[in-house]
């Protein structure tokens, strides 16, 4: 079983749509959770951290369910510029990040 | 956050040559850096953890004699791909661990080095 699993997609949505990505992780000792965004042929960049209480940053909402070892990302009012691969990432303090394979989003006009 | 640079950004070399990739933390002293590799349409895979002043810790399946890591200072780690072969062609990315008193430790990535071995 892979440590971090994501639906690879692609998710093809029109501008303005709401889209949700899900992720599961296998290591119950994971302490930190993130969503990264990676554009084609670029390095990943932190989109947002994910907290147990859930957190929101503009059009982006992240949720964490520790009991189910499940993480989600909701994007509202999708923009063309949101087209990218979204990586679910977990780690324990001081260790390397464990990446999912990513979910590809394509937003069209 | 930390600013991380990598050099070169892109390299094309012949099979059998060695390639050195530098990862620099420009505004932060990093005792720990990580080296990842990403093949097309795959996730980033950790290759090794680079600790300043000590030997790197390699992940299972990564040949330490082929991928030489040197972390001689708090701002520089190098990855040398020795006797590169076409199957080593990949996107190599380093990250810097920003450790602090918070409950999580943020990492900052370099821009990556795209290696193509002919």
Short mmCIF file of C-alpha atoms in Angstrom, two decimals:
data_model
loop_
_atom_site.label_atom_id
_atom_site.label_comp_id
_atom_site.label_asym_id
_atom_site.label_seq_id
_atom_site.Cartn_x
_atom_site.Cartn_y
_atom_site.Cartn_z
CA UNK A 1 0.00 0.00 0.00
CA UNK A 2 1.36 3.39 -0.95
CA UNK A 3 1.94 5.87 1.83
CA UNK A 4 -0.08 8.63 0.22
CA UNK A 5 -2.76 7.87 -2.34
CA UNK A 6 -4.57 10.28 -4.59
CA UNK A 7 -6.88 9.99 -7.56
CA UNK A 8 -4.62 11.05 -10.44
CA UNK A 9 -7.48 12.51 -12.46
CA UNK A 10 -7.40 14.42 -14.68
CA UNK A 11 -10.22 16.57 -13.48
CA UNK A 12 -11.48 18.69 -16.36
CA UNK A 13 -13.79 21.46 -15.18
CA UNK A 14 -15.12 24.74 -16.57
CA UNK A 15 -14.25 28.07 -15.07
CA UNK A 16 -16.30 28.81 -12.00
CA UNK A 17 -16.78 25.18 -11.05
CA UNK A 18 -16.17 23.75 -7.61
CA UNK A 19 -13.85 20.77 -7.49
CA UNK A 20 -12.75 18.51 -4.64
CA UNK A 21 -9.65 16.34 -4.32
CA UNK A 22 -9.21 13.55 -1.83
CA UNK A 23 -6.19 11.88 -0.38
CA UNK A 24 -5.54 9.06 2.07
CA UNK A 25 -2.38 8.29 3.99
CA UNK A 26 -1.26 5.07 5.58
CA UNK A 27 1.06 6.15 8.39
CA UNK A 28 -1.00 6.98 11.46
CA UNK A 29 2.08 8.62 13.00
CA UNK A 30 2.03 11.37 10.37
CA UNK A 31 1.97 14.73 12.05
CA UNK A 32 1.91 17.37 9.34
CA UNK A 33 -0.22 17.61 6.27
CA UNK A 34 0.00 19.85 3.26
CA UNK A 35 -1.29 20.50 -0.19
CA UNK A 36 1.34 21.51 -2.71
CA UNK A 37 0.79 22.74 -6.22
CA UNK A 38 3.11 21.76 -9.04
CA UNK A 39 3.05 23.33 -12.45
CA UNK A 40 4.42 21.46 -15.42
CA UNK A 41 8.19 21.02 -15.22
CA UNK A 42 8.46 23.17 -12.11
CA UNK A 43 9.17 22.51 -8.47
CA UNK A 44 6.25 22.01 -6.07
CA UNK A 45 5.10 25.02 -4.12
CA UNK A 46 3.22 25.03 -0.86
CA UNK A 47 -0.45 25.81 -1.37
CA UNK A 48 -1.59 25.40 2.19
CA UNK A 49 -1.07 23.44 5.35
CA UNK A 50 -3.92 21.29 6.60
CA UNK A 51 -5.09 21.45 10.19
CA UNK A 52 -7.39 19.16 12.11
CA UNK A 53 -9.92 21.93 12.53
CA UNK A 54 -10.00 22.54 8.80
CA UNK A 55 -8.76 25.72 7.26
CA UNK A 56 -9.64 28.05 4.46
CA UNK A 57 -7.55 30.36 2.31
CA UNK A 58 -9.64 32.33 -0.11
CA UNK A 59 -11.19 29.90 -2.58
CA UNK A 60 -9.33 26.94 -1.11
CA UNK A 61 -10.53 24.86 1.82
CA UNK A 62 -8.60 21.97 3.32
CA UNK A 63 -9.90 19.35 5.69
CA UNK A 64 -8.19 16.64 7.71
CA UNK A 65 -9.78 13.58 9.26
CA UNK A 66 -7.16 11.86 11.39
CA UNK A 67 -9.44 8.98 12.34
CA UNK A 68 -9.97 8.09 8.70
CA UNK A 69 -6.49 9.24 7.64
CA UNK A 70 -8.10 11.32 4.96
CA UNK A 71 -7.31 14.77 3.61
CA UNK A 72 -9.32 16.87 1.20
CA UNK A 73 -8.95 20.04 -0.81
CA UNK A 74 -11.89 22.01 -2.13
CA UNK A 75 -11.45 24.68 -4.78
CA UNK A 76 -14.35 27.03 -5.36
CA UNK A 77 -14.91 29.27 -8.36
CA UNK A 78 -12.13 27.64 -10.37
CA UNK A 79 -9.89 29.89 -12.43
CA UNK A 80 -7.88 29.05 -15.52
CA UNK A 81 -4.78 29.70 -13.45
CA UNK A 82 -5.75 26.89 -11.07
CA UNK A 83 -4.78 24.35 -13.75
CA UNK A 84 -1.93 22.36 -12.23
CA UNK A 85 -1.16 19.17 -10.38
CA UNK A 86 -2.11 19.16 -6.72
CA UNK A 87 0.06 17.08 -4.44
CA UNK A 88 -1.08 15.69 -1.12
CA UNK A 89 1.87 15.62 1.26
CA UNK A 90 2.40 14.27 4.75
CA UNK A 91 5.35 14.01 7.11
CA UNK A 92 6.53 13.61 10.66
CA UNK A 93 8.45 16.42 12.30
CA UNK A 94 11.96 16.80 10.94
CA UNK A 95 11.62 14.16 8.26
CA UNK A 96 11.30 14.33 4.53
CA UNK A 97 7.97 14.97 2.92
CA UNK A 98 6.03 12.03 1.52
CA UNK A 99 4.26 12.95 -1.67
CA UNK A 100 1.25 11.52 -3.37
CA UNK A 101 1.41 11.18 -7.14
CA UNK A 102 -0.79 14.21 -7.52
CA UNK A 103 -4.15 15.03 -8.99
CA UNK A 104 -4.20 16.91 -12.26
CA UNK A 105 -6.69 19.71 -12.67
CA UNK A 106 -7.49 21.34 -15.97
CA UNK A 107 -9.78 24.37 -15.92
CA UNK A 108 -11.17 25.47 -19.26
CA UNK A 109 -12.99 28.59 -20.41
CA UNK B 1 10.55 31.41 4.23
CA UNK B 2 13.85 30.17 2.91
CA UNK B 3 15.18 30.89 -0.57
CA UNK B 4 16.74 27.86 -2.22
CA UNK B 5 18.68 27.79 -5.45
CA UNK B 6 19.86 24.92 -7.60
CA UNK B 7 22.50 24.85 -10.26
CA UNK B 8 22.40 23.97 -13.05
CA UNK B 9 18.74 24.23 -13.90
CA UNK B 10 19.17 21.95 -16.85
CA UNK B 11 21.92 19.65 -18.01
CA UNK B 12 22.32 17.34 -20.96
CA UNK B 13 25.21 14.92 -20.87
CA UNK B 14 26.53 11.81 -22.52
CA UNK B 15 26.15 8.41 -20.96
CA UNK B 16 29.01 7.59 -18.63
CA UNK B 17 29.78 11.11 -17.51
CA UNK B 18 29.29 12.48 -14.01
CA UNK B 19 27.06 15.40 -13.21
CA UNK B 20 27.17 17.57 -10.10
CA UNK B 21 24.07 19.41 -8.92
CA UNK B 22 24.33 22.13 -6.30
CA UNK B 23 21.65 23.10 -3.83
CA UNK B 24 22.12 26.32 -1.92
CA UNK B 25 20.15 27.82 0.91
CA UNK B 26 20.58 31.52 0.26
CA UNK B 27 19.20 33.07 3.41
CA UNK B 28 19.08 30.27 5.92
CA UNK B 29 21.54 27.86 7.47
CA UNK B 30 20.24 24.39 6.85
CA UNK B 31 21.51 21.44 8.80
CA UNK B 32 19.19 19.18 6.85
CA UNK B 33 18.47 19.12 3.16
CA UNK B 34 16.59 16.51 1.19
CA UNK B 35 17.13 15.29 -2.35
CA UNK B 36 14.15 14.12 -4.37
CA UNK B 37 13.78 12.74 -7.85
CA UNK B 38 10.72 12.91 -10.05
CA UNK B 39 10.19 10.88 -13.20
CA UNK B 40 7.53 12.00 -15.72
CA UNK B 41 4.00 11.62 -14.40
CA UNK B 42 5.31 10.23 -11.12
CA UNK B 43 5.42 11.62 -7.62
CA UNK B 44 8.51 13.09 -6.04
CA UNK B 45 10.49 10.31 -4.45
CA UNK B 46 12.92 10.92 -1.66
CA UNK B 47 16.42 9.82 -2.56
CA UNK B 48 18.39 10.82 0.50
CA UNK B 49 18.59 13.04 3.53
CA UNK B 50 21.65 15.23 3.61
CA UNK B 51 22.98 16.25 7.02
CA UNK B 52 25.66 18.89 7.38
CA UNK B 53 28.92 17.42 8.54
CA UNK B 54 27.84 13.81 8.40
CA UNK B 55 27.04 11.09 5.90
CA UNK B 56 23.82 11.23 4.00
CA UNK B 57 21.05 8.78 4.71
CA UNK B 58 19.86 7.04 1.58
CA UNK B 59 16.45 5.59 0.90
CA UNK B 60 16.08 1.95 0.05
CA UNK B 61 16.92 1.27 -3.56
CA UNK B 62 19.08 4.37 -4.04
CA UNK B 63 22.72 3.52 -4.69
CA UNK B 64 24.91 5.63 -2.46
CA UNK B 65 27.97 4.99 -4.61
CA UNK B 66 26.15 6.26 -7.67
CA UNK B 67 24.49 9.28 -6.10
CA UNK B 68 27.16 10.98 -4.04
CA UNK B 69 25.95 13.59 -1.59
CA UNK B 70 28.17 16.10 0.13
CA UNK B 71 26.82 18.59 2.68
CA UNK B 72 30.01 20.35 3.65
CA UNK B 73 28.49 23.60 4.81
CA UNK B 74 25.23 24.86 6.26
CA UNK B 75 24.29 26.47 2.97
CA UNK B 76 25.40 23.98 0.36
CA UNK B 77 24.63 20.39 -0.48
CA UNK B 78 25.75 18.73 -3.69
CA UNK B 79 24.46 15.66 -5.47
CA UNK B 80 26.78 14.00 -7.95
CA UNK B 81 25.34 11.48 -10.36
CA UNK B 82 28.30 9.31 -11.25
CA UNK B 83 28.54 7.47 -14.55
CA UNK B 84 25.11 8.69 -15.57
CA UNK B 85 22.94 6.54 -17.80
CA UNK B 86 19.75 7.35 -19.70
CA UNK B 87 17.64 5.82 -16.95
CA UNK B 88 19.01 8.48 -14.60
CA UNK B 89 17.31 11.16 -16.68
CA UNK B 90 14.91 12.84 -14.30
CA UNK B 91 13.99 16.01 -12.45
CA UNK B 92 16.13 16.35 -9.33
CA UNK B 93 14.88 18.67 -6.61
CA UNK B 94 16.37 19.59 -3.28
CA UNK B 95 14.57 20.99 -0.29
CA UNK B 96 15.66 22.76 2.84
CA UNK B 97 14.18 21.90 6.21
CA UNK B 98 13.18 24.98 8.14
CA UNK B 99 13.03 23.71 11.68
CA UNK B 100 11.53 25.72 14.45
CA UNK B 101 9.46 25.54 17.59
CA UNK B 102 6.18 25.07 15.78
CA UNK B 103 4.45 21.74 15.54
CA UNK B 104 5.47 21.23 11.97
CA UNK B 105 8.62 21.84 10.00
CA UNK B 106 8.21 23.58 6.69
CA UNK B 107 10.35 22.70 3.72
CA UNK B 108 11.30 24.93 0.85
CA UNK B 109 12.19 23.57 -2.53
CA UNK B 110 14.81 24.53 -5.01
CA UNK B 111 13.69 25.12 -8.61
CA UNK B 112 14.94 21.70 -9.66
CA UNK B 113 17.50 20.39 -12.12
CA UNK B 114 16.39 18.58 -15.22
CA UNK B 115 18.94 15.97 -16.18
CA UNK B 116 18.91 14.36 -19.60
CA UNK B 117 21.43 11.62 -20.28
CA UNK B 118 21.89 10.74 -23.93
#
